[in-house]
mmCIF file of C-alpha atoms in Angstrom:
data_model
loop_
_atom_site.group_PDB
_atom_site.id
_atom_site.type_symbol
_atom_site.label_atom_id
_atom_site.label_comp_id
_atom_site.label_asym_id
_atom_site.label_seq_id
_atom_site.Cartn_x
_atom_site.Cartn_y
_atom_site.Cartn_z
ATOM 1 C CA UNK A 1 -94.278 179.848 -72.999
ATOM 2 C CA UNK A 2 -92.476 176.514 -72.652
ATOM 3 C CA UNK A 3 -89.873 177.593 -75.194
ATOM 4 C CA UNK A 4 -89.344 180.871 -73.359
ATOM 5 C CA UNK A 5 -88.893 179.074 -70.050
ATOM 6 C CA UNK A 6 -86.382 176.642 -71.474
ATOM 7 C CA UNK A 7 -84.374 179.293 -73.316
ATOM 8 C CA UNK A 8 -84.183 181.768 -70.458
ATOM 9 C CA UNK A 9 -83.539 179.017 -67.904
ATOM 10 C CA UNK A 10 -80.618 177.789 -69.982
ATOM 11 C CA UNK A 11 -79.101 181.260 -70.101
ATOM 12 C CA UNK A 12 -79.447 181.713 -66.344
ATOM 13 C CA UNK A 13 -77.901 178.324 -65.596
ATOM 14 C CA UNK A 14 -74.939 179.100 -67.872
ATOM 15 C CA UNK A 15 -74.462 182.370 -66.004
ATOM 16 C CA UNK A 16 -74.609 180.556 -62.666
ATOM 17 C CA UNK A 17 -72.083 177.980 -63.853
ATOM 18 C CA UNK A 18 -69.725 180.727 -64.952
ATOM 19 C CA UNK A 19 -70.124 182.428 -61.594
ATOM 20 C CA UNK A 20 -68.792 179.329 -59.782
ATOM 21 C CA UNK A 21 -65.365 179.847 -61.383
ATOM 22 C CA UNK A 22 -64.001 182.576 -59.152
ATOM 23 C CA UNK A 23 -61.237 184.998 -59.900
ATOM 24 C CA UNK A 24 -58.568 185.623 -57.287
ATOM 25 C CA UNK A 25 -60.299 188.857 -56.260
ATOM 26 C CA UNK A 26 -63.676 187.131 -55.977
ATOM 27 C CA UNK A 27 -62.251 184.287 -53.904
ATOM 28 C CA UNK A 28 -60.643 186.818 -51.575
ATOM 29 C CA UNK A 29 -63.985 188.607 -51.213
ATOM 30 C CA UNK A 30 -65.740 185.306 -50.499
ATOM 31 C CA UNK A 31 -63.198 184.390 -47.824
ATOM 32 C CA UNK A 32 -63.456 187.863 -46.285
ATOM 33 C CA UNK A 33 -67.234 187.759 -45.905
ATOM 34 C CA UNK A 34 -67.251 184.103 -44.817
ATOM 35 C CA UNK A 35 -64.857 184.988 -41.990
ATOM 36 C CA UNK A 36 -67.368 187.573 -40.754
ATOM 37 C CA UNK A 37 -70.337 185.191 -40.689
ATOM 38 C CA UNK A 38 -70.131 184.166 -36.991
ATOM 39 C CA UNK A 39 -70.048 187.815 -35.968
ATOM 40 C CA UNK A 40 -72.882 188.709 -38.339
ATOM 41 C CA UNK A 41 -75.032 185.923 -36.918
ATOM 42 C CA UNK A 42 -74.358 186.984 -33.337
ATOM 43 C CA UNK A 43 -75.064 190.634 -34.121
ATOM 44 C CA UNK A 44 -78.316 189.779 -35.901
ATOM 45 C CA UNK A 45 -79.462 187.574 -33.036
ATOM 46 C CA UNK A 46 -78.674 190.268 -30.465
ATOM 47 C CA UNK A 47 -80.547 192.872 -32.513
ATOM 48 C CA UNK A 48 -83.574 190.579 -32.694
ATOM 49 C CA UNK A 49 -83.236 189.482 -29.070
ATOM 50 C CA UNK A 50 -83.034 185.818 -30.040
ATOM 51 C CA UNK A 51 -80.735 182.820 -29.710
ATOM 52 C CA UNK A 52 -78.806 182.376 -32.952
ATOM 53 C CA UNK A 53 -78.366 178.634 -32.344
ATOM 54 C CA UNK A 54 -81.982 177.798 -31.542
ATOM 55 C CA UNK A 55 -83.420 174.845 -33.441
ATOM 56 C CA UNK A 56 -86.897 173.826 -34.481
ATOM 57 C CA UNK A 57 -89.192 172.318 -31.860
ATOM 58 C CA UNK A 58 -91.495 169.356 -32.469
ATOM 59 C CA UNK A 59 -94.484 171.604 -33.133
ATOM 60 C CA UNK A 60 -92.491 173.805 -35.506
ATOM 61 C CA UNK A 61 -92.885 176.942 -33.385
ATOM 62 C CA UNK A 62 -89.189 177.622 -32.842
ATOM 63 C CA UNK A 63 -87.061 177.744 -35.970
ATOM 64 C CA UNK A 64 -84.294 180.323 -35.849
ATOM 65 C CA UNK A 65 -80.984 178.539 -36.595
ATOM 66 C CA UNK A 66 -79.488 181.509 -38.391
ATOM 67 C CA UNK A 67 -76.404 179.512 -39.328
ATOM 68 C CA UNK A 68 -78.471 177.757 -41.992
ATOM 69 C CA UNK A 69 -78.949 181.061 -43.789
ATOM 70 C CA UNK A 70 -75.311 182.107 -43.901
ATOM 71 C CA UNK A 71 -73.605 179.154 -45.549
ATOM 72 C CA UNK A 72 -71.107 179.435 -48.399
ATOM 73 C CA UNK A 73 -73.807 179.387 -51.094
ATOM 74 C CA UNK A 74 -75.699 182.203 -49.383
ATOM 75 C CA UNK A 75 -72.549 184.297 -49.023
ATOM 76 C CA UNK A 76 -71.827 183.692 -52.702
ATOM 77 C CA UNK A 77 -75.305 184.909 -53.702
ATOM 78 C CA UNK A 78 -75.008 188.056 -51.619
ATOM 79 C CA UNK A 79 -71.605 188.827 -53.112
ATOM 80 C CA UNK A 80 -72.898 188.379 -56.658
ATOM 81 C CA UNK A 81 -75.827 190.659 -55.875
ATOM 82 C CA UNK A 82 -73.435 193.214 -54.354
ATOM 83 C CA UNK A 83 -71.038 193.269 -57.321
ATOM 84 C CA UNK A 84 -68.426 191.488 -55.197
ATOM 85 C CA UNK A 85 -67.969 194.340 -52.738
ATOM 86 C CA UNK A 86 -67.388 192.577 -49.375
ATOM 87 C CA UNK A 87 -68.617 195.453 -47.165
ATOM 88 C CA UNK A 88 -71.876 195.763 -49.103
ATOM 89 C CA UNK A 89 -72.444 192.002 -49.108
ATOM 90 C CA UNK A 90 -71.726 191.691 -45.381
ATOM 91 C CA UNK A 91 -74.086 194.547 -44.528
ATOM 92 C CA UNK A 92 -76.848 193.054 -46.681
ATOM 93 C CA UNK A 93 -76.341 189.596 -45.191
ATOM 94 C CA UNK A 94 -76.501 190.991 -41.656
ATOM 95 C CA UNK A 95 -79.740 192.826 -42.510
ATOM 96 C CA UNK A 96 -81.222 189.612 -43.887
ATOM 97 C CA UNK A 97 -80.184 187.563 -40.862
ATOM 98 C CA UNK A 98 -81.797 190.171 -38.600
ATOM 99 C CA UNK A 99 -84.947 190.099 -40.750
ATOM 100 C CA UNK A 100 -85.056 186.297 -40.572
ATOM 101 C CA UNK A 101 -84.666 186.345 -36.800
ATOM 102 C CA UNK A 102 -87.484 188.875 -36.419
ATOM 103 C CA UNK A 103 -89.870 187.973 -39.251
ATOM 104 C CA UNK A 104 -89.277 184.186 -39.036
ATOM 105 C CA UNK A 105 -90.170 183.448 -42.684
ATOM 106 C CA UNK A 106 -89.277 179.771 -42.431
ATOM 107 C CA UNK A 107 -91.627 179.377 -39.460
ATOM 108 C CA UNK A 108 -94.769 180.681 -41.201
ATOM 109 C CA UNK A 109 -97.309 177.895 -40.802
ATOM 110 C CA UNK A 110 -99.847 176.733 -43.410
ATOM 111 C CA UNK A 111 -102.635 177.485 -40.931
ATOM 112 C CA UNK A 112 -101.512 181.109 -40.597
ATOM 113 C CA UNK A 113 -101.755 181.805 -44.322
ATOM 114 C CA UNK A 114 -104.540 179.374 -45.274
ATOM 115 C CA UNK A 115 -107.114 182.170 -45.841
ATOM 116 C CA UNK A 116 -104.808 183.575 -48.512
ATOM 117 C CA UNK A 117 -104.393 180.215 -50.238
ATOM 118 C CA UNK A 118 -107.969 179.014 -50.673
ATOM 119 C CA UNK A 119 -108.598 180.705 -54.034
ATOM 120 C CA UNK A 120 -105.403 179.523 -55.716
ATOM 121 C CA UNK A 121 -103.931 182.960 -56.249
ATOM 122 C CA UNK A 122 -100.456 181.472 -55.867
ATOM 123 C CA UNK A 123 -99.318 177.924 -56.481
ATOM 124 C CA UNK A 124 -96.230 175.909 -57.315
ATOM 125 C CA UNK A 125 -96.519 173.536 -60.248
ATOM 126 C CA UNK A 126 -93.632 171.723 -61.855
ATOM 127 C CA UNK A 127 -90.123 172.725 -62.861
ATOM 128 C CA UNK A 128 -88.506 174.220 -65.926
ATOM 129 C CA UNK A 129 -85.992 172.324 -68.057
ATOM 130 C CA UNK A 130 -83.162 173.197 -65.670
ATOM 131 C CA UNK A 131 -84.997 172.092 -62.543
ATOM 132 C CA UNK A 132 -86.158 175.479 -61.301
ATOM 133 C CA UNK A 133 -89.529 175.492 -59.493
ATOM 134 C CA UNK A 134 -92.376 177.306 -61.258
ATOM 135 C CA UNK A 135 -94.297 179.708 -59.023
ATOM 136 C CA UNK A 136 -97.568 180.900 -60.560
ATOM 137 C CA UNK A 137 -99.351 184.078 -59.435
ATOM 138 C CA UNK A 138 -102.995 184.694 -60.399
ATOM 139 C CA UNK A 139 -103.933 188.214 -59.182
ATOM 140 C CA UNK A 140 -107.575 187.925 -60.289
ATOM 141 C CA UNK A 141 -108.051 185.355 -57.512
ATOM 142 C CA UNK A 142 -107.201 187.897 -54.806
ATOM 143 C CA UNK A 143 -109.679 187.388 -51.975
ATOM 144 C CA UNK A 144 -108.541 189.427 -48.952
ATOM 145 C CA UNK A 145 -107.550 192.903 -47.826
ATOM 146 C CA UNK A 146 -105.229 191.635 -45.082
ATOM 147 C CA UNK A 147 -102.125 193.058 -46.695
ATOM 148 C CA UNK A 148 -99.568 192.056 -44.065
ATOM 149 C CA UNK A 149 -100.802 188.463 -44.264
ATOM 150 C CA UNK A 150 -100.741 188.640 -48.061
ATOM 151 C CA UNK A 151 -97.044 189.453 -47.879
ATOM 152 C CA UNK A 152 -96.430 186.662 -45.381
ATOM 153 C CA UNK A 153 -98.204 184.278 -47.741
ATOM 154 C CA UNK A 154 -95.996 185.394 -50.636
ATOM 155 C CA UNK A 155 -92.929 184.856 -48.444
ATOM 156 C CA UNK A 156 -94.306 181.445 -47.400
ATOM 157 C CA UNK A 157 -94.594 180.420 -51.060
ATOM 158 C CA UNK A 158 -91.127 181.727 -51.861
ATOM 159 C CA UNK A 159 -89.650 179.768 -48.950
ATOM 160 C CA UNK A 160 -91.443 176.677 -50.228
ATOM 161 C CA UNK A 161 -90.012 177.228 -53.706
ATOM 162 C CA UNK A 162 -86.511 177.460 -52.238
ATOM 163 C CA UNK A 163 -87.015 174.186 -50.357
ATOM 164 C CA UNK A 164 -88.140 172.496 -53.578
ATOM 165 C CA UNK A 165 -84.996 173.475 -55.479
ATOM 166 C CA UNK A 166 -82.928 170.414 -56.399
ATOM 167 C CA UNK A 167 -79.244 170.382 -55.544
ATOM 168 C CA UNK A 168 -77.371 172.886 -57.686
ATOM 169 C CA UNK A 169 -80.468 174.982 -58.452
ATOM 170 C CA UNK A 170 -80.640 178.458 -56.901
ATOM 171 C CA UNK A 171 -83.509 180.195 -58.677
ATOM 172 C CA UNK A 172 -87.238 179.983 -59.157
ATOM 173 C CA UNK A 173 -89.283 181.117 -62.148
ATOM 174 C CA UNK A 174 -92.313 183.340 -61.532
ATOM 175 C CA UNK A 175 -95.220 183.379 -63.992
ATOM 176 C CA UNK A 176 -97.926 186.003 -63.421
ATOM 177 C CA UNK A 177 -101.304 185.502 -65.119
ATOM 178 C CA UNK A 178 -102.890 188.937 -65.472
ATOM 179 C CA UNK A 179 -105.918 187.764 -67.461
ATOM 180 C CA UNK A 180 -109.249 189.224 -66.258
ATOM 181 C CA UNK A 181 -107.584 191.396 -63.628
ATOM 182 C CA UNK A 182 -109.475 194.559 -62.737
ATOM 183 C CA UNK A 183 -109.213 197.353 -60.187
ATOM 184 C CA UNK A 184 -111.474 195.527 -57.743
ATOM 185 C CA UNK A 185 -109.200 192.539 -57.225
ATOM 186 C CA UNK A 186 -105.813 194.105 -57.927
ATOM 187 C CA UNK A 187 -103.267 194.173 -55.114
ATOM 188 C CA UNK A 188 -102.377 197.770 -54.155
ATOM 189 C CA UNK A 189 -99.119 198.961 -55.654
ATOM 190 C CA UNK A 190 -97.746 199.736 -52.188
ATOM 191 C CA UNK A 191 -98.192 196.096 -51.140
ATOM 192 C CA UNK A 192 -96.554 194.791 -54.305
ATOM 193 C CA UNK A 193 -93.615 197.155 -53.835
ATOM 194 C CA UNK A 194 -93.213 196.062 -50.226
ATOM 195 C CA UNK A 195 -92.952 192.426 -51.273
ATOM 196 C CA UNK A 196 -90.567 193.277 -54.104
ATOM 197 C CA UNK A 197 -88.364 194.987 -51.519
ATOM 198 C CA UNK A 198 -88.372 191.791 -49.444
ATOM 199 C CA UNK A 199 -87.509 189.763 -52.531
ATOM 200 C CA UNK A 200 -84.631 191.987 -53.641
ATOM 201 C CA UNK A 201 -83.249 192.592 -50.149
ATOM 202 C CA UNK A 202 -83.459 189.124 -48.631
ATOM 203 C CA UNK A 203 -83.562 186.670 -51.546
ATOM 204 C CA UNK A 204 -80.737 187.848 -53.827
ATOM 205 C CA UNK A 205 -80.075 185.826 -56.965
ATOM 206 C CA UNK A 206 -83.209 183.733 -56.350
ATOM 207 C CA UNK A 207 -85.332 184.972 -59.249
ATOM 208 C CA UNK A 208 -84.702 183.247 -62.553
ATOM 209 C CA UNK A 209 -87.363 183.985 -65.134
ATOM 210 C CA UNK A 210 -90.240 186.443 -64.660
ATOM 211 C CA UNK A 211 -93.101 186.188 -67.153
ATOM 212 C CA UNK A 212 -96.311 188.239 -67.358
ATOM 213 C CA UNK A 213 -99.178 186.603 -69.228
ATOM 214 C CA UNK A 214 -101.943 188.802 -70.614
ATOM 215 C CA UNK A 215 -103.436 189.395 -74.029
ATOM 216 C CA UNK A 216 -103.634 193.071 -73.128
ATOM 217 C CA UNK A 217 -100.156 193.422 -71.637
ATOM 218 C CA UNK A 218 -98.456 190.948 -73.967
ATOM 219 C CA UNK A 219 -95.189 191.324 -72.083
ATOM 220 C CA UNK A 220 -92.486 189.192 -70.591
ATOM 221 C CA UNK A 221 -89.282 189.835 -68.700
#
């Protein structure tokens, strides 16, 4: 698995490096979306009924600050994920800013999701050769039926992975250990699809390597 991680990580980092050299059309698209950011932030805050400039309080309850989630790097990721179509990227970014204002993923507390964490069904451990955090999922350790909280826990772990990324790193690797999984502890497909929608909609260009470990499945992606 180590060799796979290193090889695939290297490919992804080369792709990311190439993406930083923009063509004239890409630079124009980046400038166009960046110019819309203040309006997108205001619109998202109004939709969510929140203050776009609010900052975190001492107890961590208030943490909106939407400007943090619409910087140049974020705009770049949304454009790459939208095939450099400014209108599509701007619409997706606005939807994500609204989701962040309403769902508050960066304000999920450890206490809120602790019941989901006690069995070790998700954990971060180390980095690949290119500095990308390794997020491990162990479905056989599923211990609850609180599906909304399960999704919030997955988002909590993804946010933590993003915070752990060293400068210049944009992606995390996900390794899923399917050994000894059965129908009694498997997460419902509908829940998995809901989280995958969150991942693809609101964390574009954040997934590096995805590996499934199982002697029965014997697959990787």
